[in-house]
Coordinates of C-alpha atoms in Angstrom, one line a residue:
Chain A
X1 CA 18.0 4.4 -3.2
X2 CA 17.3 1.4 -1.3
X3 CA 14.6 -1.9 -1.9
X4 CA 11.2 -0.6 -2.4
X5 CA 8.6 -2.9 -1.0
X6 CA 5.3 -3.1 0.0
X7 CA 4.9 -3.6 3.3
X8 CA 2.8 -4.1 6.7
X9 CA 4.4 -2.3 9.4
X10 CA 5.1 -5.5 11.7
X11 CA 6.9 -6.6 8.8
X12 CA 8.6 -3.6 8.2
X13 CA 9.9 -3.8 11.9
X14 CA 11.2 -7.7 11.6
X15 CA 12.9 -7.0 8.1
X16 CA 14.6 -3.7 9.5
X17 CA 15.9 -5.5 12.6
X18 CA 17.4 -7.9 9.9
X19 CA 19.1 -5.1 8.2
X20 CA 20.1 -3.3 11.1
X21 CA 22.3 -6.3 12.4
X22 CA 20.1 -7.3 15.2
X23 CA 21.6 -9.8 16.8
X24 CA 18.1 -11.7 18.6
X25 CA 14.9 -11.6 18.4
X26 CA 12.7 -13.1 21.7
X27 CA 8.8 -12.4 21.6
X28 CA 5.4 -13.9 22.2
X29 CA 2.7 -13.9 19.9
X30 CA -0.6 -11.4 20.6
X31 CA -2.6 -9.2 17.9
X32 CA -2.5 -7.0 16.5
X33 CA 1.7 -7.3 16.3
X34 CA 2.2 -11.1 15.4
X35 CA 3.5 -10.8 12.1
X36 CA 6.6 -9.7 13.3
X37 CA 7.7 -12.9 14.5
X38 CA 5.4 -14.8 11.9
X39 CA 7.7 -12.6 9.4
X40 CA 11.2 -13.0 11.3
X41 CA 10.1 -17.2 11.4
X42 CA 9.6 -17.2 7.5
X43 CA 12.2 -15.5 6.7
X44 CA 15.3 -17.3 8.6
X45 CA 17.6 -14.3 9.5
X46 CA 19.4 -17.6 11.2
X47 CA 20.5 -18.8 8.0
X48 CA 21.7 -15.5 6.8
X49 CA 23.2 -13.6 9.2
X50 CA 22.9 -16.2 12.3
X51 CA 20.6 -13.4 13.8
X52 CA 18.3 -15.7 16.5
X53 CA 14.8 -15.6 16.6
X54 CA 12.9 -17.5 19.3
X55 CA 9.4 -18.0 20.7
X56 CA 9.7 -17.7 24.4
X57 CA 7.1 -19.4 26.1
X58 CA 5.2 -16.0 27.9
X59 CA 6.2 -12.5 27.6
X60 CA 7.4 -12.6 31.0
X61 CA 10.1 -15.0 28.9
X62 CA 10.5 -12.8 26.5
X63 CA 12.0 -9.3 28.4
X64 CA 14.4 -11.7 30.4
X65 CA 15.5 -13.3 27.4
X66 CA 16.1 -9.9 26.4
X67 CA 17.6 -8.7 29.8
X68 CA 20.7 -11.1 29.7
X69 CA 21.4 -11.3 25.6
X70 CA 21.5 -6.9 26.2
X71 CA 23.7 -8.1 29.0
X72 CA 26.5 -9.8 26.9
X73 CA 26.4 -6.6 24.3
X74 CA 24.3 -7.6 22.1
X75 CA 21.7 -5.7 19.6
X76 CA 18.5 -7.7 20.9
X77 CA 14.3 -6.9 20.4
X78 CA 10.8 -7.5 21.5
X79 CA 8.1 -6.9 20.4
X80 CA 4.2 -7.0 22.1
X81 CA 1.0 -5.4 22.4
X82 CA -0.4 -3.8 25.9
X83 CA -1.6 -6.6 27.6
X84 CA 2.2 -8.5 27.1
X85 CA 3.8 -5.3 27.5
X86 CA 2.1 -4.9 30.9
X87 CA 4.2 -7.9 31.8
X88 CA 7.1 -7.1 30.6
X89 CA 7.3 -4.6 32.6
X90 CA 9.6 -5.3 35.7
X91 CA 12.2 -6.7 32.8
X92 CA 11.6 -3.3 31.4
X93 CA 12.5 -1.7 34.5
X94 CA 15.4 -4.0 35.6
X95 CA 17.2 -3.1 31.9
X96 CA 16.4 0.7 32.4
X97 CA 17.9 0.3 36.0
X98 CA 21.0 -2.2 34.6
X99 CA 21.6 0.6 31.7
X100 CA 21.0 -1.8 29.1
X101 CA 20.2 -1.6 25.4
X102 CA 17.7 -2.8 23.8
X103 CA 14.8 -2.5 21.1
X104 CA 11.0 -3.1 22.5
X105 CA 8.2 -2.5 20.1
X106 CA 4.7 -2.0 21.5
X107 CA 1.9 -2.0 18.5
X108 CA -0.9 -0.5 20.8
X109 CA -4.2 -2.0 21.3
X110 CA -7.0 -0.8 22.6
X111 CA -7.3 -1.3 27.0
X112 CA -7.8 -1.5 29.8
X113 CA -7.1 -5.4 31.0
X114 CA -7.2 -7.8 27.8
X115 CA -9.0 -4.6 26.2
X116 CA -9.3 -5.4 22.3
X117 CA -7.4 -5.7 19.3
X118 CA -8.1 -2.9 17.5
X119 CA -5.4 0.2 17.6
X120 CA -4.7 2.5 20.4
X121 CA -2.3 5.2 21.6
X122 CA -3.5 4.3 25.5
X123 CA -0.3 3.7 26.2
X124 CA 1.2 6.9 26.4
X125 CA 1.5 7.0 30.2
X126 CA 2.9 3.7 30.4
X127 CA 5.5 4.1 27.7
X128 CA 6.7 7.2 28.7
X129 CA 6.5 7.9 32.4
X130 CA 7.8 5.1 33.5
X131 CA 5.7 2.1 33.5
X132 CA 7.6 0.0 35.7
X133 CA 9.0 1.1 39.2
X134 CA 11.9 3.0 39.7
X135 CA 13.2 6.8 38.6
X136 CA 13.6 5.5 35.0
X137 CA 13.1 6.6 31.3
X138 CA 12.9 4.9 27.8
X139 CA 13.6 6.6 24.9
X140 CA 10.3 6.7 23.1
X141 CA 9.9 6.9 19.6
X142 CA 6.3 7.2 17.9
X143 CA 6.3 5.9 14.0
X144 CA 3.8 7.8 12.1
X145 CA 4.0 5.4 8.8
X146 CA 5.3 2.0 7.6
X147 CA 8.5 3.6 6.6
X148 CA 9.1 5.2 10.1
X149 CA 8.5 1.9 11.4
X150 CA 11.1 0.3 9.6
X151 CA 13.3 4.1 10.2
X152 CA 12.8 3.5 13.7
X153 CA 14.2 0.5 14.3
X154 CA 17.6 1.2 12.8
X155 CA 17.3 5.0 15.2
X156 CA 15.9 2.6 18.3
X157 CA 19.3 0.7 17.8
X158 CA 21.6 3.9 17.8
X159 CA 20.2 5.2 20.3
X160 CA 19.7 2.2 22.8
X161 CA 24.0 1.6 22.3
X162 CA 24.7 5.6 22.3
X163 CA 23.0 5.9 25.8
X164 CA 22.9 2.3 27.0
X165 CA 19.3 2.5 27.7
X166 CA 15.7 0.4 26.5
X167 CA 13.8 2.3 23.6
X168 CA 10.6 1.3 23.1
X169 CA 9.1 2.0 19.9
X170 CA 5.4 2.9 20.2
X171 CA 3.2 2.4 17.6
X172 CA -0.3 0.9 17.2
X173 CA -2.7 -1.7 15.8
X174 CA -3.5 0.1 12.4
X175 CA -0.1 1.0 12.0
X176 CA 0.9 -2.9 12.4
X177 CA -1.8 -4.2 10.1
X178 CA -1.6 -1.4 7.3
X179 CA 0.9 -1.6 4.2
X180 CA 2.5 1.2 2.2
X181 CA 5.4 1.9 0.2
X182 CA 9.1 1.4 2.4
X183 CA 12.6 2.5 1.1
X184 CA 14.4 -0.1 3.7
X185 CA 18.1 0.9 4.3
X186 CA 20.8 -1.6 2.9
X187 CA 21.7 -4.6 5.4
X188 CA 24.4 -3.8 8.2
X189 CA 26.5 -7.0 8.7
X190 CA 26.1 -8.4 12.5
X191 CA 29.2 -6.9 14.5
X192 CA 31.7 -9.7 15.0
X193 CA 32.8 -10.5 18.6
X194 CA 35.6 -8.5 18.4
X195 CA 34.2 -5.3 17.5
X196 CA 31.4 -6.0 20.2
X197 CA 33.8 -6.2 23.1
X198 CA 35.4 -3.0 21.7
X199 CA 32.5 -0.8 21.6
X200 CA 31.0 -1.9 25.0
X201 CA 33.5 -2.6 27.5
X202 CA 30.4 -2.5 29.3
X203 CA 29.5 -6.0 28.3
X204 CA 29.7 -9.4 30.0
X205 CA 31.5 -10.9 27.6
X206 CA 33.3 -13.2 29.4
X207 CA 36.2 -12.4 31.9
X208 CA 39.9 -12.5 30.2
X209 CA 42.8 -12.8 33.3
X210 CA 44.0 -9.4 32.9
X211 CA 40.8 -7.5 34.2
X212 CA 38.1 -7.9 37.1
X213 CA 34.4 -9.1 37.0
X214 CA 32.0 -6.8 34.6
X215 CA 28.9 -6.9 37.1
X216 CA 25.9 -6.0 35.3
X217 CA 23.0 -5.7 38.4
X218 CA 20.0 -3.0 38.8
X219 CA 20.5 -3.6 42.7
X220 CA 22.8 -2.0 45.2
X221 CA 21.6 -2.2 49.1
X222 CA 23.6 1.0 50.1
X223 CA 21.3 3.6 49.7
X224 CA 23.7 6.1 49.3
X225 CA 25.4 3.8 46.3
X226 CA 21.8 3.7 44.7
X227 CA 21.4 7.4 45.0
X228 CA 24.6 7.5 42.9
X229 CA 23.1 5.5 40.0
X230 CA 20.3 7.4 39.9
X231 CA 21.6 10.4 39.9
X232 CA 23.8 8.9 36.8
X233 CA 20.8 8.0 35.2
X234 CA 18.9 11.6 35.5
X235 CA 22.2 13.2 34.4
X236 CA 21.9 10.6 30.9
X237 CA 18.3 11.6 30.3
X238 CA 19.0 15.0 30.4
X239 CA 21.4 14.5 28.3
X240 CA 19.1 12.5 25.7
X241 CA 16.8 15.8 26.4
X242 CA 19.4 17.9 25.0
X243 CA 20.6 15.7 22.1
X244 CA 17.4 13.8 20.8
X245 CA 14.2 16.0 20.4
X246 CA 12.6 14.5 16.9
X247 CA 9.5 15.8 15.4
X248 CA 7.2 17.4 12.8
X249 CA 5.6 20.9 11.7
X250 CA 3.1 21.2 8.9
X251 CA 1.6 24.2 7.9
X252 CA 2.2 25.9 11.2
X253 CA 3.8 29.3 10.0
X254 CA 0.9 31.2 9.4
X255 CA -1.4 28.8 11.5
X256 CA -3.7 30.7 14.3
X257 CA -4.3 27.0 15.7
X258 CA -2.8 24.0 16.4
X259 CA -2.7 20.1 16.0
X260 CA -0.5 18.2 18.5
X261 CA -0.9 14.6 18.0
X262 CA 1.6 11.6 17.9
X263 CA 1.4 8.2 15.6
X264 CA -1.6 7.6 13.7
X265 CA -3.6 9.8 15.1
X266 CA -1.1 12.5 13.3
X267 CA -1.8 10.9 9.9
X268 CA -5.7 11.4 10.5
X269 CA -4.8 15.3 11.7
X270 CA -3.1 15.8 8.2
X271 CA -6.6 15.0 6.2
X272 CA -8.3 17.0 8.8
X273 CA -5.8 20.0 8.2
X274 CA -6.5 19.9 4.6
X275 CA -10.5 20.1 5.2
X276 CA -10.5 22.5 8.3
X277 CA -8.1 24.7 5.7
X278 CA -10.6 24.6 2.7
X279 CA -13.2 26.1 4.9
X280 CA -10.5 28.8 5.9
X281 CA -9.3 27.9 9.4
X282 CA -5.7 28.4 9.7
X283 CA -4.6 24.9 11.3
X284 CA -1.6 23.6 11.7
X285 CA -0.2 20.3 12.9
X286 CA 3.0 19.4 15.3
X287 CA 3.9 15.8 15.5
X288 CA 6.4 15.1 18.4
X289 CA 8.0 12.0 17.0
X290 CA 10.4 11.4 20.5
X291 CA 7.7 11.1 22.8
X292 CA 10.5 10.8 25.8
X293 CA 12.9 13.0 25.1
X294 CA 9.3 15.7 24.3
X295 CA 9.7 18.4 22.6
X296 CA 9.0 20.9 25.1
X297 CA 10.6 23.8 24.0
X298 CA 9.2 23.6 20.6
X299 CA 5.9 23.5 21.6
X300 CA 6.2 25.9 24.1
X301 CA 7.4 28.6 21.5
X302 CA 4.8 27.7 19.1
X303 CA 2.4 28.2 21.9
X304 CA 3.6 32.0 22.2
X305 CA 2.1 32.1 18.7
X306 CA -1.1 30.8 18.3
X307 CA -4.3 30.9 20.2
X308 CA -5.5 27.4 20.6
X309 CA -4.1 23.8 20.6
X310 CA -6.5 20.6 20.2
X311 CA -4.4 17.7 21.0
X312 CA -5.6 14.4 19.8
X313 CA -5.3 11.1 20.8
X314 CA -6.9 7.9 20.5
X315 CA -6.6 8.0 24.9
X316 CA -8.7 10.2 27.5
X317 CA -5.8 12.8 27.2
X318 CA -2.3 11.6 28.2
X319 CA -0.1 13.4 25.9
X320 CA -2.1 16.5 26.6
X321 CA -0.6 16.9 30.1
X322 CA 3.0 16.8 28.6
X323 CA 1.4 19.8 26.2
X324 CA 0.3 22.3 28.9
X325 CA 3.4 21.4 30.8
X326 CA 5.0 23.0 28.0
X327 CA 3.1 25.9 26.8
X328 CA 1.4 26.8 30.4
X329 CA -2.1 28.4 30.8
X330 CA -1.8 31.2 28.1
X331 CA -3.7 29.5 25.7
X332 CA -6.8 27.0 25.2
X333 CA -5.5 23.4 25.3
X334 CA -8.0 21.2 24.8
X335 CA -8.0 17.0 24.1
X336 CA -10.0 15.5 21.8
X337 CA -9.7 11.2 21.6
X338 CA -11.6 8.1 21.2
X339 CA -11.1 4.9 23.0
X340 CA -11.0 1.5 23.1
X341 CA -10.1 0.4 19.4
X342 CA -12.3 3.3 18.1
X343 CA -10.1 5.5 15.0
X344 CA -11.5 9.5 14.9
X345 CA -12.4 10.0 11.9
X346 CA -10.6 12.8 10.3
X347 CA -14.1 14.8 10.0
X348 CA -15.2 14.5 13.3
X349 CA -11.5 16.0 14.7
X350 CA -12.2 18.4 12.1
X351 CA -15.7 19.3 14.3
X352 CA -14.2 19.1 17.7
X353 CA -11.8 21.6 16.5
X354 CA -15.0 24.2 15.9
X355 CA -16.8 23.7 19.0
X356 CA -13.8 22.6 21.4
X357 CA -11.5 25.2 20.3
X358 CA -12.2 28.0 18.0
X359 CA -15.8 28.3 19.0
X360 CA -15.3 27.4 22.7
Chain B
X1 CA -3.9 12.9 -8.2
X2 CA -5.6 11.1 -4.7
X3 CA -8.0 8.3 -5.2
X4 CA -9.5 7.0 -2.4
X5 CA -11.3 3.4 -2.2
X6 CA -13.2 1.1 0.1
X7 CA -13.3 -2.8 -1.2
X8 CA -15.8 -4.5 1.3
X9 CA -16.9 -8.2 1.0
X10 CA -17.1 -11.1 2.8
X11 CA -13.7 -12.6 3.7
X12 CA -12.1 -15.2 1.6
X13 CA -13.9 -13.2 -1.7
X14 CA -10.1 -11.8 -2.7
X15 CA -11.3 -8.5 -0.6
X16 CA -7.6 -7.8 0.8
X17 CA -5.4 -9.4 -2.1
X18 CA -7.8 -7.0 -4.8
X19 CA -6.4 -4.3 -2.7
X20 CA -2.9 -5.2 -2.0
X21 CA -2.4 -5.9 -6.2
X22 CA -4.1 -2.5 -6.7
X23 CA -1.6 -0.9 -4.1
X24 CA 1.2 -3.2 -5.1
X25 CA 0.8 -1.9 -8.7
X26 CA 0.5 1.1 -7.9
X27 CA 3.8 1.6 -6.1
X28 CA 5.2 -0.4 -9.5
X29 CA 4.0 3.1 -11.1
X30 CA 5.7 5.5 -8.6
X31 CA 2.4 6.4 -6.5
X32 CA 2.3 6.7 -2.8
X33 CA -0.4 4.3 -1.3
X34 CA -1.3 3.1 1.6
X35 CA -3.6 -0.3 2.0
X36 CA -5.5 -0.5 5.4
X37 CA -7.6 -3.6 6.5
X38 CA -9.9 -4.4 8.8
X39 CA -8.6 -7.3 11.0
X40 CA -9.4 -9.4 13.7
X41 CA -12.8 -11.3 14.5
X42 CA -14.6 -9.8 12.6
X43 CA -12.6 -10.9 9.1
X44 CA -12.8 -14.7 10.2
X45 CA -16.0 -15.3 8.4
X46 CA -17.4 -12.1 8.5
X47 CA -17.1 -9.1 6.3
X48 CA -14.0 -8.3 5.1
X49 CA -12.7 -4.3 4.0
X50 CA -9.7 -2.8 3.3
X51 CA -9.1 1.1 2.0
X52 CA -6.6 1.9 -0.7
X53 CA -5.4 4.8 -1.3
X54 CA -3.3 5.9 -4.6
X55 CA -1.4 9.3 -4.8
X56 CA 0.6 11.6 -7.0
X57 CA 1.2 13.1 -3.0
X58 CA 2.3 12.3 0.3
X59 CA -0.8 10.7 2.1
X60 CA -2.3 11.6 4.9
X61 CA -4.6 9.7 6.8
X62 CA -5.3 6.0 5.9
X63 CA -8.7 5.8 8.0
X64 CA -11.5 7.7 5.9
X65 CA -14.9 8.3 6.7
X66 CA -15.8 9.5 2.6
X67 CA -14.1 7.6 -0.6
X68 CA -14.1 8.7 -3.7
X69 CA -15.0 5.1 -4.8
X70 CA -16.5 1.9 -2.8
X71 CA -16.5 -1.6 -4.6
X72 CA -18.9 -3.6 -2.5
X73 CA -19.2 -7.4 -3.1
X74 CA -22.1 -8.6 -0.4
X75 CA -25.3 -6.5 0.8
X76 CA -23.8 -5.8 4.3
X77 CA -21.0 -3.4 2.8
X78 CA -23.5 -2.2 0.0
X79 CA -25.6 -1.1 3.3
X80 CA -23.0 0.4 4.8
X81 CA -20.8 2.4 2.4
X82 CA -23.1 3.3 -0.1
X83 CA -23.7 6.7 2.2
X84 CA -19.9 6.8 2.3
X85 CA -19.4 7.4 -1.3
X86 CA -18.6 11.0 -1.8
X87 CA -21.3 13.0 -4.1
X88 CA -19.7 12.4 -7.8
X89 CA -17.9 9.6 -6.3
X90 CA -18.2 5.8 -8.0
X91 CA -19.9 2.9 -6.9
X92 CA -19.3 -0.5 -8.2
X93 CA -21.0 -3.9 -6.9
X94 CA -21.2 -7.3 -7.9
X95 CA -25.7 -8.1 -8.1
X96 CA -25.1 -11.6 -6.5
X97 CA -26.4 -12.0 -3.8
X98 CA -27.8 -8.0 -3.7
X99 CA -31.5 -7.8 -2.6
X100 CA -31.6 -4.4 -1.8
X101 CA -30.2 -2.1 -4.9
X102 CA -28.2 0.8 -4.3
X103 CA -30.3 4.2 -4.6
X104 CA -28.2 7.5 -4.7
X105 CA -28.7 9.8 -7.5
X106 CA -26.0 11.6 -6.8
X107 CA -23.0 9.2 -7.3
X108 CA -22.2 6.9 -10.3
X109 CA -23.2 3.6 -9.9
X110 CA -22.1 0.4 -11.8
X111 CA -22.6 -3.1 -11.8
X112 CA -20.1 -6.1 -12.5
X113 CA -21.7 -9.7 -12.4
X114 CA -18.3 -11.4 -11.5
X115 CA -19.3 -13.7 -9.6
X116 CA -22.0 -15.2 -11.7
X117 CA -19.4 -14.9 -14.8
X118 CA -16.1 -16.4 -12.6
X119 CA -18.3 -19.4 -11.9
X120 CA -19.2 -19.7 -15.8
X121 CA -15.7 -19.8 -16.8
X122 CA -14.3 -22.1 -14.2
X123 CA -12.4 -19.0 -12.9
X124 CA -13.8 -18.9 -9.4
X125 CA -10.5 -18.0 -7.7
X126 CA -9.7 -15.3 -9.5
X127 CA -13.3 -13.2 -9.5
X128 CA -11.7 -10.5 -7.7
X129 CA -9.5 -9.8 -10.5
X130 CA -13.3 -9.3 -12.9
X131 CA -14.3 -6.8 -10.2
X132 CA -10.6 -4.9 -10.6
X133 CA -10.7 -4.9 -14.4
X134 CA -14.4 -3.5 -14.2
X135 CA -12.6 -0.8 -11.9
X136 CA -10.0 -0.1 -13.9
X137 CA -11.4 0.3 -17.7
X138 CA -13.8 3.0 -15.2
X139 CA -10.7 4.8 -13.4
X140 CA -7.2 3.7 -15.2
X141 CA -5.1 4.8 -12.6
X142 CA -2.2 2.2 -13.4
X143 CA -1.6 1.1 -16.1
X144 CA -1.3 -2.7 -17.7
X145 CA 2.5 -2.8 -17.0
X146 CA 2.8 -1.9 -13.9
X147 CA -1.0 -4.4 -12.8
X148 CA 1.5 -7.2 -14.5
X149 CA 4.4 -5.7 -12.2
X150 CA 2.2 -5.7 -9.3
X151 CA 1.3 -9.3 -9.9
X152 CA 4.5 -10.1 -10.1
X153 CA 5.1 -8.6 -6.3
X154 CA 2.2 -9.7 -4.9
X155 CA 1.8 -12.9 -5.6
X156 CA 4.3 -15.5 -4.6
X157 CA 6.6 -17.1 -7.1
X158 CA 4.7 -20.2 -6.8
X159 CA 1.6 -18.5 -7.9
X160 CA 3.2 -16.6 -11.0
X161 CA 1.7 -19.1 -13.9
X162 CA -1.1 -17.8 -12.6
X163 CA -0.7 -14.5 -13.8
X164 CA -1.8 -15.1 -17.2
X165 CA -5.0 -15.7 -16.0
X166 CA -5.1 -12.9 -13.5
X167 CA -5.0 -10.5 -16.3
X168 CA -7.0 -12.4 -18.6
X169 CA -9.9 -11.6 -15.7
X170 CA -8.9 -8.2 -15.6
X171 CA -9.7 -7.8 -19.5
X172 CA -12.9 -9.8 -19.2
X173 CA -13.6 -7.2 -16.4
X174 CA -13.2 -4.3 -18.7
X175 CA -16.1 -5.9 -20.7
X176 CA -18.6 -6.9 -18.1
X177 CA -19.1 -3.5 -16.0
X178 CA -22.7 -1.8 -17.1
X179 CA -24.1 1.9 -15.8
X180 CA -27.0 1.5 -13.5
X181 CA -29.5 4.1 -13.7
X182 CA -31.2 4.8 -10.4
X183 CA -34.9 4.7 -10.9
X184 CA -37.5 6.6 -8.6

């Protein structure tokens, strides 16, 4: 078994990113995710593994900083809440478009514009239907817990290099701020040069005589040639669709009706399972963890099942659209959230439940 | 075994570092916890909170609207968990600075003077540690070991002569917490 620690999820994230051989770190500090650089600065992965870690001077900074270190190969992060994702996101799109790999983490706050500091799962839309401009798709992954946080950095790697494609890990504020017990994974060495220019010939790595230019560009003026790389790109995600579904069931084989939720707001279905269950309502939960590629299928058997699904968010219903894309109008869908930096509390999901769902 | 506990002060009383030695010892002991603060604005001078909750199981959600125990060190969080304390459920507050006393019948309630007993003994820094001892002679959920193995974790190296003296609060704790009885 690996270290046991005690740990805040930003911290979780920076040490992971330290174990999993991360070559760069490039951020710019905004609450509720600060202590991941804070973390990364104290502890001097740059004296360790020579793993750099550098405040960048705007966000803006940040995802180009990210956009040419991913260019040359290398295992880089970000990390940022809404507001400094927002502007991340042309970089975003750019690395999506260039097929580069990278880790971003977003620890949700709550929005619209400068919004608050308090958690959120607003972000939904943004993180996984696009965000940016452009026919593109992250890999989304949605950390439940401190030790998924620290999981998902290590899987946000993997995947980013197996697909050559930005993964942005979404989590949120209370997730960030709150510590709990974390197995962290023994320390992968940094690859060496040589074993990065072997795995991705992809890479600028610098141009030996006996081969051409790597070009590493999101543009190309001849429509038709752009066409191509899209189509490239849709044939990848579908891929990632087949490959990379992730998530949870609890409690949902003899369960007459349904939690969907995602993150935190998962974690706060679980407590409201077990009270909605002592008064005798057969609830279960499903937690997509891989919010892009969704687990459509999944939810779309388990809606041939059951006769009602409350899916809740801490949004005005953005995941719930993905959810009656998959099951379709047989059964009663309905969204329950709060906004702004405001956390359901597990009793009041419990209620919504009754009058929403099994008594609407 | 699931306890689940409010600590609610002002900040810079020890509100989050009671909670992250409780959780750290805990985790010492082979318990899932999880240790959730409020954060932000509202910390920076304000009232401070943090939930902590110890389990033989898997835990669920860290946001809770009920605990099974609230320790509450200033009148603002004594106004608003008191109703928050599940029926049965413990409450423990410190009387200084208390003008308006706690009233439920239907939960335990006792008092720690920590503050006024910190200041007597020069111990100031460490009157968090009373209000955990009183806690844990009430509810022994980890054991002396593991609080020293917590310690140990929590605080950094720097800090560990100090730990003598965090326990040595901890015991004094044990011996300061009284029953309140809830008077009509």
């Amino acid at each position: 078994m690996g270290e046991l620690r005690l740990m805040k999820g930003n911290e979780a994230v920076a040490e992971a990113a330290i174990r999993a051989g991360c070559d760069g770190y490039f951020g710019y500090p905004i609450t509720p995710q600060s202590e991941v650089m804070e973390y990364l600065m104290a502890e001097k992965p740059h004296e360790r593994t020579g793993m750099v870690v550098l405040q960048a001077e705007s966000e803006t900074a940040s995802i180009n900083m990210l956009y040419g270190a991913a260019g040359t190969g290398k295992m880089v992060m970000t990390s940022s809440s809404s507001p400094g994702i927002s502007l991340m996101q042309e970089g975003i799109s750019y690395m999506a478009g260039a097929e580069l790999p990278a880790v971003i983490v977003n620890v949700v706050r709550g929005g619209p514009g400068l919004g608050t500091i308090q958690p959120s799962q607003a972000d939904y839309f943004q993180a996984v239907k696009g965000g940016g401009h452009g026919d593109y798709k992250l890999v989304v992954l949605a950390p439940a817990s401190v030790q998924e946080m620290c999981d998902h950095v290590k899987l946000g790697f993997d995947l980013a290099f197996k697909y050559r494609n930005p993964v942005m890990i979404l989590s949120d504020g209370a997730i960030g701020q709150m510590m709990e017990k974390v197995v962290l994974f023994d320390p992968i060495p940094r690859r060496s040069e040589e074993d990065l220019i072997k795995q991705n010939p992809w890479a600028a790595t610098g141009k030996p005589k006996s081969r051409e230019h790597i070009i590493i560009t999101s543009l190309d003026l001849d429509p038709a040639g752009q066409e191509r790389v899209n189509l490239k790109l849709q044939a990848k995600y579908k891929k990632i669709e087949e490959n990379e579904i992730l998530y949870e069931t609890l409690g949902c084989e003899d369960a007459e009706f349904i939690f969907v939720a995602f993150g935190l707001s998962a974690r706060i279905c679980q407590k409201s399972m077990d009270l909605a269950r002592a008064k005798g309502i057969k609830i279960g939960l499903f937690r997509p963890i891989t919010l892009f590629p969704f687990p459509v299928k999944a939810i779309h058997d388990l809606g041939k099942k059951v006769k009602g699904m409350l899916v809740v968010e801490m949004n005005a219903g953005q995941m719930i659209e993905d959810v009656k894309l998959s099951v379709g109008c047989s059964i009663k869908i309905e969204h329950y959230g709060r906004f702004g930096g405001i956390i359901p509390t597990p009793d009041e999901v419990v209620k919504a439940l009754e009058t929403q769902i099994i008594g609407g | 075994m699931t306890e689940e506990i409010i600590i609610a002060g002002f900040g810079g009383q020890g509100v989050l570092s009671m909670g992250k030695i409780l959780a750290y010892s805990g985790v010492m002991q082979n318990k899932e916890v999880s240790w959730m603060p409020s954060y932000g604005p509202e910390m920076r001078g304000g009232t401070a909170n943090v939930t902590v909750i110890l389990s033989d199981e898997r835990i669920s959600s860290p946001i809770l609207n009920s605990f099974d125990t609230a320790i509450i060190l200033n009148q603002q969080s004594l106004d608003k968990f008191e109703k928050a304390v599940k029926p049965g459920g413990l409450l423990i507050y410190d009387p200084n600075g208390i003008t308006k006393l706690p009233s439920r019948k239907d939960i335990n309630i006792y008092s720690i003077a920590a503050a006024d007993e910190a200041g007597k003994l020069g111990l100031s820094k460490i009157f968090n540690m009373i209000v955990l001892g009183g806690f844990l002679k009430l509810k022994p959920l980890v054991q002396p070991e593991f609080i020293h193995k917590g310690l140990e974790k929590s605080l950094p190296a720097r800090h560990h002569k100090l730990i003598p003296d965090n326990e040595k609060a901890i015991e004094i704790g044990k011996g300061l917490i009284q029953a309140v009885q809830v008077l009509n």
